[in-house]
């Protein structure tokens, strides 16, 4: 079964990292279903039923996004608010995501040293994504970790290509 990769980038045409990731993943249709929510919902009107059916059809799900203010872009937050509904994702009747494998793929502008207890940010990325981890636990899914790319502004083409292959391996082993 293929992995559903939900891409949430507000400006993918001017992206370096998420565009490269998306373009490579799109070459592996046997492995990955790429679903880009910003082009799908340019006016923010999310088709909740369609999204729930898509999630139901995949046991492995990745949320891919650039780190924006130590969080995710707003449409992904809206997606979680609207698609992970009571009676579907949680509550006594809500088991749609139970047992699924859910992970993250995040591009990060700053250098890795910033994301340590001694660095500028003083939080690791794994600490900053704790709301995502808690959400997956709340819907009884298994959190499988985050693929990361730091220093997005200065990444070289060869570093990006190598990181993209690591992302593919991450998807294969979840
Ligand atoms: C609105 C906004 C907020 C951002 N916030 C952060 C941040 O909190 N931490 C960080 O390291 N980079 C931050 N960045 C940099 C982005 O993470 C970086 O540009 C992105 O990951 C690069 O991916 P892309 O090439 O796919 O656009 C921010 C960028 C924008 C536009």
PDB file of C-alpha atoms and ligand atoms in Angstrom, residues 9 14-19 66-71 107-110 115 152-153, ligand 1:
ATOM      1  CA  UNK A   9       3.509  24.529   1.386  1.00  0.00           C
ATOM      2  CA  UNK A  14       9.101  29.370  -4.984  1.00  0.00           C
ATOM      3  CA  UNK A  15      10.164  26.476  -2.783  1.00  0.00           C
ATOM      4  CA  UNK A  16      13.518  24.740  -3.013  1.00  0.00           C
ATOM      5  CA  UNK A  17      13.219  21.887  -0.540  1.00  0.00           C
ATOM      6  CA  UNK A  18       9.563  20.917  -0.540  1.00  0.00           C
ATOM      7  CA  UNK A  19       9.383  21.199  -4.317  1.00  0.00           C
ATOM      8  CA  UNK A  66       8.244  23.989   5.919  1.00  0.00           C
ATOM      9  CA  UNK A  67       8.717  25.094   9.534  1.00  0.00           C
ATOM     10  CA  UNK A  68       6.927  28.432   9.934  1.00  0.00           C
ATOM     11  CA  UNK A  69       7.356  30.179  13.286  1.00  0.00           C
ATOM     12  CA  UNK A  70       8.289  26.882  14.919  1.00  0.00           C
ATOM     13  CA  UNK A  71       5.015  25.396  13.748  1.00  0.00           C
ATOM     14  CA  UNK A 107      12.227  21.695   6.078  1.00  0.00           C
ATOM     15  CA  UNK A 108      13.871  24.104   8.494  1.00  0.00           C
ATOM     16  CA  UNK A 109      15.498  27.427   7.679  1.00  0.00           C
ATOM     17  CA  UNK A 110      17.978  27.596  10.530  1.00  0.00           C
ATOM     18  CA  UNK A 115      17.741  23.515  17.621  1.00  0.00           C
ATOM     19  CA  UNK A 152      17.218  25.171   3.941  1.00  0.00           C
ATOM     20  CA  UNK A 153      18.487  28.552   2.690  1.00  0.00           C
TER      21      UNK A 153
HETATM   22  C1  LIG B   1       6.563  32.751   7.462  1.00  0.00           C
HETATM   23  C2  LIG B   1       7.855  31.995   7.649  1.00  0.00           C
HETATM   24  C3  LIG B   1       8.197  31.550   8.900  1.00  0.00           C
HETATM   25  C4  LIG B   1       9.382  30.827   9.091  1.00  0.00           C
HETATM   26  N1  LIG B   1       9.684  30.391  10.348  1.00  0.00           N
HETATM   27  C5  LIG B   1      10.829  29.673  10.533  1.00  0.00           C
HETATM   28  C6  LIG B   1      11.144  29.170  11.825  1.00  0.00           C
HETATM   29  O1  LIG B   1      10.407  29.333  12.800  1.00  0.00           O
HETATM   30  N2  LIG B   1      12.307  28.480  11.971  1.00  0.00           N
HETATM   31  C7  LIG B   1      13.161  28.248  10.917  1.00  0.00           C
HETATM   32  O2  LIG B   1      14.191  27.605  11.121  1.00  0.00           O
HETATM   33  N3  LIG B   1      12.843  28.670   9.662  1.00  0.00           N
HETATM   34  C8  LIG B   1      11.704  29.381   9.456  1.00  0.00           C
HETATM   35  N4  LIG B   1      11.366  29.812   8.201  1.00  0.00           N
HETATM   36  C9  LIG B   1      12.186  29.377   7.059  1.00  0.00           C
HETATM   37  C10 LIG B   1      11.498  28.191   6.383  1.00  0.00           C
HETATM   38  O3  LIG B   1      11.413  27.093   7.274  1.00  0.00           O
HETATM   39  C11 LIG B   1      12.263  27.805   5.127  1.00  0.00           C
HETATM   40  O4  LIG B   1      12.193  28.914   4.267  1.00  0.00           O
HETATM   41  C12 LIG B   1      11.668  26.577   4.473  1.00  0.00           C
HETATM   42  O5  LIG B   1      11.764  25.458   5.310  1.00  0.00           O
HETATM   43  C13 LIG B   1      12.388  26.281   3.182  1.00  0.00           C
HETATM   44  O6  LIG B   1      11.661  25.278   2.490  1.00  0.00           O
HETATM   45  P1  LIG B   1      11.214  25.505   0.980  1.00  0.00           P
HETATM   46  O7  LIG B   1      12.471  25.654   0.165  1.00  0.00           O
HETATM   47  O8  LIG B   1      10.439  24.289   0.624  1.00  0.00           O
HETATM   48  O9  LIG B   1      10.361  26.753   0.944  1.00  0.00           O
HETATM   49  C14 LIG B   1      10.228  30.543   7.986  1.00  0.00           C
HETATM   50  C15 LIG B   1       9.867  31.029   6.718  1.00  0.00           C
HETATM   51  C16 LIG B   1       8.690  31.744   6.539  1.00  0.00           C
HETATM   52  C17 LIG B   1       8.324  32.216   5.162  1.00  0.00           C
END
